[in-house]
Coordinates of C-alpha atoms in Angstrom, one line a residue:
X1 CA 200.5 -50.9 109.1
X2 CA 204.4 -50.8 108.8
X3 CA 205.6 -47.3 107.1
X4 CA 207.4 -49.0 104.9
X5 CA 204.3 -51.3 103.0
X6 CA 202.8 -47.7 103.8
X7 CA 204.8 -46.4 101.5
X8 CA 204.7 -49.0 98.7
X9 CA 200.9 -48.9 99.0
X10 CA 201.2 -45.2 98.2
X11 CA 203.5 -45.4 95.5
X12 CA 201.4 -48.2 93.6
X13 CA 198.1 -46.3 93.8
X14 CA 199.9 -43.4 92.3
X15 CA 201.1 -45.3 89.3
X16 CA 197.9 -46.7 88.7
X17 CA 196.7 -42.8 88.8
X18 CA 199.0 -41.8 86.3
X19 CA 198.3 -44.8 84.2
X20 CA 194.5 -43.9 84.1
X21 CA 195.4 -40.2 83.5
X22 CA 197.2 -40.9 80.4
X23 CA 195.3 -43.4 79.0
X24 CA 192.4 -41.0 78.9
X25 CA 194.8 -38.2 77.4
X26 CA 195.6 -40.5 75.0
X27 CA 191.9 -40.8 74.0
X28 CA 191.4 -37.3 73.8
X29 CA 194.5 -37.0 71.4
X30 CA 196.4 -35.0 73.8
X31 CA 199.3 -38.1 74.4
X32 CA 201.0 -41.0 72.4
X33 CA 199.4 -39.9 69.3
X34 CA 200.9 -42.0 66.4
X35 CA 203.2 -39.8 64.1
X36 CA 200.9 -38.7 61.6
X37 CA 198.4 -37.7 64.1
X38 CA 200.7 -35.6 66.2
X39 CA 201.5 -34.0 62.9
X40 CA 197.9 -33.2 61.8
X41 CA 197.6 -32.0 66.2
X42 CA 200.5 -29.0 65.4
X43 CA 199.0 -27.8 61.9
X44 CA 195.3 -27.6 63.6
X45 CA 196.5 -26.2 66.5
X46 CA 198.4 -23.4 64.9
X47 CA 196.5 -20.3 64.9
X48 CA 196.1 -18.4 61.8
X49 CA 193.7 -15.9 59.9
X50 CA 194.1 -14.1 56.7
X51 CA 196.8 -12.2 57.3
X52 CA 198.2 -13.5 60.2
X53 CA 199.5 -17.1 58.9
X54 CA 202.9 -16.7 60.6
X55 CA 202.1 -19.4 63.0
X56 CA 201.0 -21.9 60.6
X57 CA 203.6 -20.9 58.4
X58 CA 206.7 -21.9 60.5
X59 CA 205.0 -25.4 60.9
X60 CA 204.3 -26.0 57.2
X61 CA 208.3 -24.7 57.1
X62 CA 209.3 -27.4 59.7
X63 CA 207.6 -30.2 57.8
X64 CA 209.0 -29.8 54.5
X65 CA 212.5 -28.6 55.6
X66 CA 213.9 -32.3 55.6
X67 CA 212.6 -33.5 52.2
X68 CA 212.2 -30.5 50.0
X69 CA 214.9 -29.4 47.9
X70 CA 214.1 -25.4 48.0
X71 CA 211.4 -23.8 50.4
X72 CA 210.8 -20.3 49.2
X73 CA 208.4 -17.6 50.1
X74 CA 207.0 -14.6 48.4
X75 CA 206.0 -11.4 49.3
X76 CA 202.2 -12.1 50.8
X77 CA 204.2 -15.6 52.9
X78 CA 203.0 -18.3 50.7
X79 CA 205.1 -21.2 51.0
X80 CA 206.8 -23.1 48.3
X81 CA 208.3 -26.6 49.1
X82 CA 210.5 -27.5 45.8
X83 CA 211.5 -31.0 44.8
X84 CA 212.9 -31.5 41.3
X85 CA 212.6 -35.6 39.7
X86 CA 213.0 -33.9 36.2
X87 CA 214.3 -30.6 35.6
X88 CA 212.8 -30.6 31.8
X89 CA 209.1 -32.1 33.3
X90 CA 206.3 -31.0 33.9
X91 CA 205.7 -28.7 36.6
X92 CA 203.1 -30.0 39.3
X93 CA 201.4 -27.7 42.2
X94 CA 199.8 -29.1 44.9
X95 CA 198.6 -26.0 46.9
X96 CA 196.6 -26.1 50.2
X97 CA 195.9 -22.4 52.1
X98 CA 197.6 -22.0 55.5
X99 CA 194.8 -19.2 56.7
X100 CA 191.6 -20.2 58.6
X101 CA 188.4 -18.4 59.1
X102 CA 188.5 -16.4 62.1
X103 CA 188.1 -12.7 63.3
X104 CA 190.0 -9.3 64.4
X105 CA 189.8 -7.1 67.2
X106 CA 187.7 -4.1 66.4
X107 CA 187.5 -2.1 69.4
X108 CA 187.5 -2.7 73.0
X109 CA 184.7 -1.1 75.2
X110 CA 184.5 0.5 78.2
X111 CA 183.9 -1.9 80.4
X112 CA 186.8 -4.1 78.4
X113 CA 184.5 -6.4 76.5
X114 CA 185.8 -7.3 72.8
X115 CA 184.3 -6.7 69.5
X116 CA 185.3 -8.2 66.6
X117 CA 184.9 -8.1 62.9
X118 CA 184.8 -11.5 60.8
X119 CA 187.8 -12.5 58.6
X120 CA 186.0 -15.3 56.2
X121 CA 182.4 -16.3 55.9
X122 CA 181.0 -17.1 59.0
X123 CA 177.2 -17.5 59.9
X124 CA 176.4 -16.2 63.8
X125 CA 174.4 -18.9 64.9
X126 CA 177.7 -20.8 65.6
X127 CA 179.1 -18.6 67.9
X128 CA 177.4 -17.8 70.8
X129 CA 179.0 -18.8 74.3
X130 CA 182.0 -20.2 72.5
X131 CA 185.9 -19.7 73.1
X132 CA 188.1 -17.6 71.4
X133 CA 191.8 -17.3 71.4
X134 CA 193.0 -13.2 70.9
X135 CA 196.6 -13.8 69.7
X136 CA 198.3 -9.9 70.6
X137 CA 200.7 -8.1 68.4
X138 CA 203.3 -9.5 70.5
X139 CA 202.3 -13.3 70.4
X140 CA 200.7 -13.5 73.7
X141 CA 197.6 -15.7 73.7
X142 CA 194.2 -14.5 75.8
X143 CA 191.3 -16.4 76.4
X144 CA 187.9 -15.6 76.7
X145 CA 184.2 -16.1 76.1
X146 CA 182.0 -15.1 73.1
X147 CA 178.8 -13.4 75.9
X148 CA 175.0 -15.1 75.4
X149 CA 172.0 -13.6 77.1
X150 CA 170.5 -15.8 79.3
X151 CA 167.3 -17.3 77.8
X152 CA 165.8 -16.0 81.4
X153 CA 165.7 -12.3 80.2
X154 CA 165.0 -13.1 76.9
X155 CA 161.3 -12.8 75.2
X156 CA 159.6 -15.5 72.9
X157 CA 160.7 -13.9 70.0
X158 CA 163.9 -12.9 71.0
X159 CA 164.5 -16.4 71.2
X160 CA 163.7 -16.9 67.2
X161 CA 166.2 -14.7 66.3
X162 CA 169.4 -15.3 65.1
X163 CA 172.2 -12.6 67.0
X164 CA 174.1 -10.9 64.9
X165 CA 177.5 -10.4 64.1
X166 CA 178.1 -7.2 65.1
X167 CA 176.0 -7.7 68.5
X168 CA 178.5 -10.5 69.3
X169 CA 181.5 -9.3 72.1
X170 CA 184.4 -11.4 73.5
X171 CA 184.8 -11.3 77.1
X172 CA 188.2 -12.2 78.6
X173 CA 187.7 -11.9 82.1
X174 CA 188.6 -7.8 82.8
X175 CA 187.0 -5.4 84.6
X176 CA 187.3 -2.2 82.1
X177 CA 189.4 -1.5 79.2
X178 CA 192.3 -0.3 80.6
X179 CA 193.1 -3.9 82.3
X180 CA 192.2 -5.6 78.5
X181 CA 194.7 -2.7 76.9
X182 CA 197.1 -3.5 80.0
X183 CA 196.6 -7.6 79.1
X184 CA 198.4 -6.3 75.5
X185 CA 194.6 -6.4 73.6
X186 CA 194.4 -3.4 70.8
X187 CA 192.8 -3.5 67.6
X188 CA 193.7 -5.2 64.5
X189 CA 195.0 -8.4 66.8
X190 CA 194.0 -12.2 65.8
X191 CA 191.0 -13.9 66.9
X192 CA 190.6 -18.0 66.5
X193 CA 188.2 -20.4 68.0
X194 CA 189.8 -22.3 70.8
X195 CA 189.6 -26.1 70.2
X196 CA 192.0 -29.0 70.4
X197 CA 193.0 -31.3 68.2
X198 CA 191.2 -35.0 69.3
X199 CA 190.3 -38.2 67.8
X200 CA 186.8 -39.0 68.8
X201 CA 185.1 -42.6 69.7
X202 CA 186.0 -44.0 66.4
X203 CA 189.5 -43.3 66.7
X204 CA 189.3 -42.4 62.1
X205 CA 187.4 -39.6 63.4
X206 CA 189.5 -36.6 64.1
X207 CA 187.8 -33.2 65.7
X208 CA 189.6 -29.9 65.5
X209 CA 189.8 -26.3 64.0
X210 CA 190.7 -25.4 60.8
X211 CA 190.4 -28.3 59.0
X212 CA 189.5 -25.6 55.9
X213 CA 192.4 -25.8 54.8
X214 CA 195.1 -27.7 56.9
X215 CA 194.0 -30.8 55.1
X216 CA 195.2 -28.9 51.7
X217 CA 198.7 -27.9 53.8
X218 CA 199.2 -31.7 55.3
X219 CA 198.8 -33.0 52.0
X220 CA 200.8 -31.0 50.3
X221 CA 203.5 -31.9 52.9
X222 CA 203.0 -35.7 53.2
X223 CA 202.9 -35.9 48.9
X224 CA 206.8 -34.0 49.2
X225 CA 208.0 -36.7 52.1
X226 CA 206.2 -39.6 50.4
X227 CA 209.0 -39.0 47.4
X228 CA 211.9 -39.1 49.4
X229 CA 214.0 -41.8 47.6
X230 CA 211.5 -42.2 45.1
X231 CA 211.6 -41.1 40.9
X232 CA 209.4 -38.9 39.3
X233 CA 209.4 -37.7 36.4
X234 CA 208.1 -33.9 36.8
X235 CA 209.1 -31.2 39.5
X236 CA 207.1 -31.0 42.4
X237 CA 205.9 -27.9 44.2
X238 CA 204.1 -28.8 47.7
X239 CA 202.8 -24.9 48.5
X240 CA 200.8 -23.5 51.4
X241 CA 199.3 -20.1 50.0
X242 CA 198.0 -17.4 52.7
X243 CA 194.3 -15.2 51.9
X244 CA 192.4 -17.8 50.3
X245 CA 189.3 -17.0 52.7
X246 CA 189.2 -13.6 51.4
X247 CA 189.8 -14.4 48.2
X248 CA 192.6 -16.3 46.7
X249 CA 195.0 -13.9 46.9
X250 CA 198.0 -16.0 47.7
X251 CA 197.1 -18.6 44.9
X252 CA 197.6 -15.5 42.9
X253 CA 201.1 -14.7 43.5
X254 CA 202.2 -17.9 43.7
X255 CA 201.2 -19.2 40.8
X256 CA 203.0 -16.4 39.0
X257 CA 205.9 -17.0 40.6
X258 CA 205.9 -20.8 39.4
X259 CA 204.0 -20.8 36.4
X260 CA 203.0 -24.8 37.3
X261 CA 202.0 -26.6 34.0
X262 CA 199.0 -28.7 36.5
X263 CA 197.5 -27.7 39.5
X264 CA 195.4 -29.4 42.3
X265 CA 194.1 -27.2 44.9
X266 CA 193.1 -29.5 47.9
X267 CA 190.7 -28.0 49.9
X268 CA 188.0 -29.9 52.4
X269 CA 184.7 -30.4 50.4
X270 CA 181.2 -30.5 52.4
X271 CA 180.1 -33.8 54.2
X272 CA 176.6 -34.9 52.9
X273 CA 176.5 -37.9 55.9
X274 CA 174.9 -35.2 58.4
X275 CA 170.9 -34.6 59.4
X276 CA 169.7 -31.8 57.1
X277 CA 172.5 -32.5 54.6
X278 CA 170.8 -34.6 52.0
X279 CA 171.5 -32.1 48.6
X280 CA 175.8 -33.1 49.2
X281 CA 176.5 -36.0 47.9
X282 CA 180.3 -36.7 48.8
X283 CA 180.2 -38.7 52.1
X284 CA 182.6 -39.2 54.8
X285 CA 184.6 -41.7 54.8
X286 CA 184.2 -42.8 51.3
X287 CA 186.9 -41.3 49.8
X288 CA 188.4 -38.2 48.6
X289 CA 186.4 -35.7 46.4
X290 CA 186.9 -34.7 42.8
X291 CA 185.0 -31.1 42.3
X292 CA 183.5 -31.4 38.7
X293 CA 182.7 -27.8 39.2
X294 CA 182.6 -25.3 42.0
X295 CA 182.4 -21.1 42.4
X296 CA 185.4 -20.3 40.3
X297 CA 186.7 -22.9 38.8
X298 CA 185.6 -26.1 35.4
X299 CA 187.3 -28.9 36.5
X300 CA 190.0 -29.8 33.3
X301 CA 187.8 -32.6 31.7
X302 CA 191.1 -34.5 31.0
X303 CA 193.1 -34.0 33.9
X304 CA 189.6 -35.1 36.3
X305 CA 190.2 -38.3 33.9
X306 CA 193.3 -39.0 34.5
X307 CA 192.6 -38.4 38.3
X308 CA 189.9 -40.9 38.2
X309 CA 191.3 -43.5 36.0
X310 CA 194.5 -43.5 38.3
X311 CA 192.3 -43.8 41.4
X312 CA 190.3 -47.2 39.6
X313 CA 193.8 -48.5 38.9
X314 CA 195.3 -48.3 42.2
X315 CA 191.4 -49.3 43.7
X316 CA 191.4 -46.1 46.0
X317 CA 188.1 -45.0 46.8
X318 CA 186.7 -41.3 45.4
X319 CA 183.9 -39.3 44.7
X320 CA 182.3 -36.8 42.6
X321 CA 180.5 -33.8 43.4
X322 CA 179.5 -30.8 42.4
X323 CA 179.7 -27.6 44.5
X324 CA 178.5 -24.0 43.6
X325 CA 178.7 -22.1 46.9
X326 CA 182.4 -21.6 46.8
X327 CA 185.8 -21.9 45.6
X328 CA 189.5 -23.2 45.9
X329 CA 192.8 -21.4 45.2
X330 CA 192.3 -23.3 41.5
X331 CA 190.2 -19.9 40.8
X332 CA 192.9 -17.8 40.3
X333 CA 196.0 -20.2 40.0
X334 CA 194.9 -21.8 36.3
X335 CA 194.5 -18.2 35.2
X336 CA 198.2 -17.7 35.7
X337 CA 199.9 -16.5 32.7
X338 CA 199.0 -18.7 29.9
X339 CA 196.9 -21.0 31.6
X340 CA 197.1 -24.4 33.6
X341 CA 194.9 -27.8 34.0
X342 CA 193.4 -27.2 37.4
X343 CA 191.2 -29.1 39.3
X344 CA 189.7 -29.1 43.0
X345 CA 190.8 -32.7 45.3
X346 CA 189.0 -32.6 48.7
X347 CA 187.9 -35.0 51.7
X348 CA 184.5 -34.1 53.1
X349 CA 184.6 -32.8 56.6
X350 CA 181.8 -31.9 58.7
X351 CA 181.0 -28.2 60.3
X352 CA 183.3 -25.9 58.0
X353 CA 183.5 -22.3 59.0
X354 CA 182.6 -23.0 62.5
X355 CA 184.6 -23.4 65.9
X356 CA 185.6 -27.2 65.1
X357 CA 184.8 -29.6 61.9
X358 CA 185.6 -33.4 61.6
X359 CA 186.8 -35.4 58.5
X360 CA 187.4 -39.2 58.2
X361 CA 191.3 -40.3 58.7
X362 CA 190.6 -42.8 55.5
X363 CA 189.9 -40.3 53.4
X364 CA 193.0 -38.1 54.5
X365 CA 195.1 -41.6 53.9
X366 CA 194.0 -42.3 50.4
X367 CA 194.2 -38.9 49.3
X368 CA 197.5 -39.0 49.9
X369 CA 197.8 -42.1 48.4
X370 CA 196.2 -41.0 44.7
X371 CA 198.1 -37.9 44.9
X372 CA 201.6 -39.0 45.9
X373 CA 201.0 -41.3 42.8
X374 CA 199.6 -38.8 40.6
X375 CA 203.3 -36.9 41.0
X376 CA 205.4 -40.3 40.7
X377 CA 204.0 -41.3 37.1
X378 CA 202.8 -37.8 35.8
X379 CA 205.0 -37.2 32.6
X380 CA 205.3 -34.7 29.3
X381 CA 203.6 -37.4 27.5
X382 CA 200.8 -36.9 30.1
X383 CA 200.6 -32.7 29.7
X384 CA 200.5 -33.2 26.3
X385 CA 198.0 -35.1 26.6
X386 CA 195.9 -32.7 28.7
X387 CA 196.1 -29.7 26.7
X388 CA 195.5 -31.3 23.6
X389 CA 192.6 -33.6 24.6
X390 CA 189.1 -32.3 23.7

């Protein structure tokens, strides 16, 4: 064969390589993600516990930069995004929490294995043999391995039992300690499961981390760049608090520095679709969730009413559920200073507190849809009617 159709030949098979190569990227989510999912990709990807929400907190601060008409930040790093429609309206918080459930270092033993200490409710079960990102003191990420016996060694009822947390250990690939101390490891550093952002078969789908709560965070954000352009008759405040896994402590501060006349804490809400799941009734991919009732917080009758009547109008899909085992930054933020209408919005989403959980992107879509409308028509003649309705 001539060098020269050689070559051509060469060159062809090559495309057609890198064709294949990024078409199957692009099915994993890692390429030529549309706009809104290469958005959802950076918050998800972001690493951040209670505590550590610096990460997360710089891309909540890029998204809301362009459309916001004051980002501030207390003491703790909460974020508030302000946009003022009327000075003299109501004001309106929408508050998501930028921390995920995750871990710290603890010590390192001598033979450099990690062990860590939980920051968030986690049960062990979910853990064994899978990766974990250490985040250092000085930002460097390490990779490693949460260690599993081999069911070889292991005895019948060995088997039956459920490890516990503080038998768990990291391992990062180090001889002793002195190479993990040398890698920049020491105590007190950030630990977060390792999963990518990915849309799965059915492309509504979407895997990743910390979901709980960078669904609260993206709405918050996507709400502030839906009104760009747009009236409304209230001011808006689009805020990412930090703590809320270890108990609402951003919600806290923020909502004293705001004093919001309404607030919806968005938050993911447990998917009832899954084997051994039958007691939760919100499904995914039905709709977003309105919590009647949860851990800390009485839904405001009137306010859940106006939610719902809105949503029938405007023929988005919702649900309503009822959830005792937790609660939202509403807890603490209706307490603030004389009080505030608060309810809990949410989209179902599979696996919480685990390495990765899914939601439904239909759900995330007409959320934003309810709530973006919720702040274009919400009026004084509307808060008055909320704190006077019985």
């Amino acid at each position: 064969m001539r060098k020269d159709i050689l070559y051509l030949v060469l060159v062809m098979q090559g495309i057609v390589f890198l064709a294949r190569s990024n078409a199957h990227s692009t099915h994993l989510g890692g390429n030529k993600l549309d706009e809104k999912l290469a958005f959802l990709k950076e918050l998800t990807d972001a690493n951040g516990i209670a505590g550590c929400e610096k990460e997360v907190r710089h891309v909540f601060k890029k998204y809301v930069a362009d459309h916001a008409d004051e980002v501030t930040q207390d003491k703790l790093g909460s974020v508030i995004a302000k946009k003022v429609g009327i000075a003299d309206g109501p004001k309106i918080a929408i508050a998501g929490h930028l921390d995920e459930v995750g871990f710290i270092v603890h010590y390192i033993d001598e033979n450099g294995f990690i062990k860590f200490k939980p920051v968030g409710g986690w049960w062990s079960q979910v853990l064994l043999s899978q990766q974990m990102t250490i985040t250092t003191h000085a930002g460097k990420r390490i990779h490693g391995i949460i260690g599993s016996t081999p069911p070889h060694i292991l005895t019948a009822e060995q088997r039956k039992k459920v490890t516990e947390l503080d038998d768990l250990f990291i391992d990062i690939g180090v001889a002793d300690k002195k190479e993990a101390e040398a890698a920049g490891i020491r105590p007190g550093d950030m630990i977060t499961p390792y999963l990518e952002f990915r849309e799965l078969e059915n492309s509504k789908y979407l895997l990743a981390k910390a979901w709980d709560n960078r669904f609260g965070c993206a709405l918050a954000i996507d709400v502030l760049n839906q009104l760009k352009g747009e009236n409304h008759p209230n001011t808006y405040f689009g805020v990412a608090t930090v703590q809320e896994e270890v108990g609402c402590r951003g919600a806290t501060t923020v909502a004293n520095m705001i004093n919001p006349d309404v607030v919806i804490a968005a938050d993911v809400v447990l998917d009832g679709s899954i084997p051994g799941a039958d007691k939760i009734k919100a499904k995914m991919g039905q709709g977003p969730c309105i919590i009647l009732m949860d851990g800390g917080t009485v839904g405001h009758r009137a306010l859940r009413e106006y939610v719902m009547q809105l949503a029938d109008e405007l023929e988005i899909p919702y649900q309503l559920d009822v959830l005792m085992g937790g609660a939202t930054d509403a807890a603490t933020m209706h307490r603030a200073h004389d009080g505030a209408p608060a309810m809990s919005l949410g989209i179902p989403s599979r696996y919480i507190h685990s390495n990765g959980s899914i939601i439904h992107r239909d759900d995330y879509e007409h959320a934003v849809q309810l709530m973006t409308e919720f702040v274009k028509r919400f009026d004084k003649k509307a808060l008055a009617h909320l704190l006077y309705a019985d």
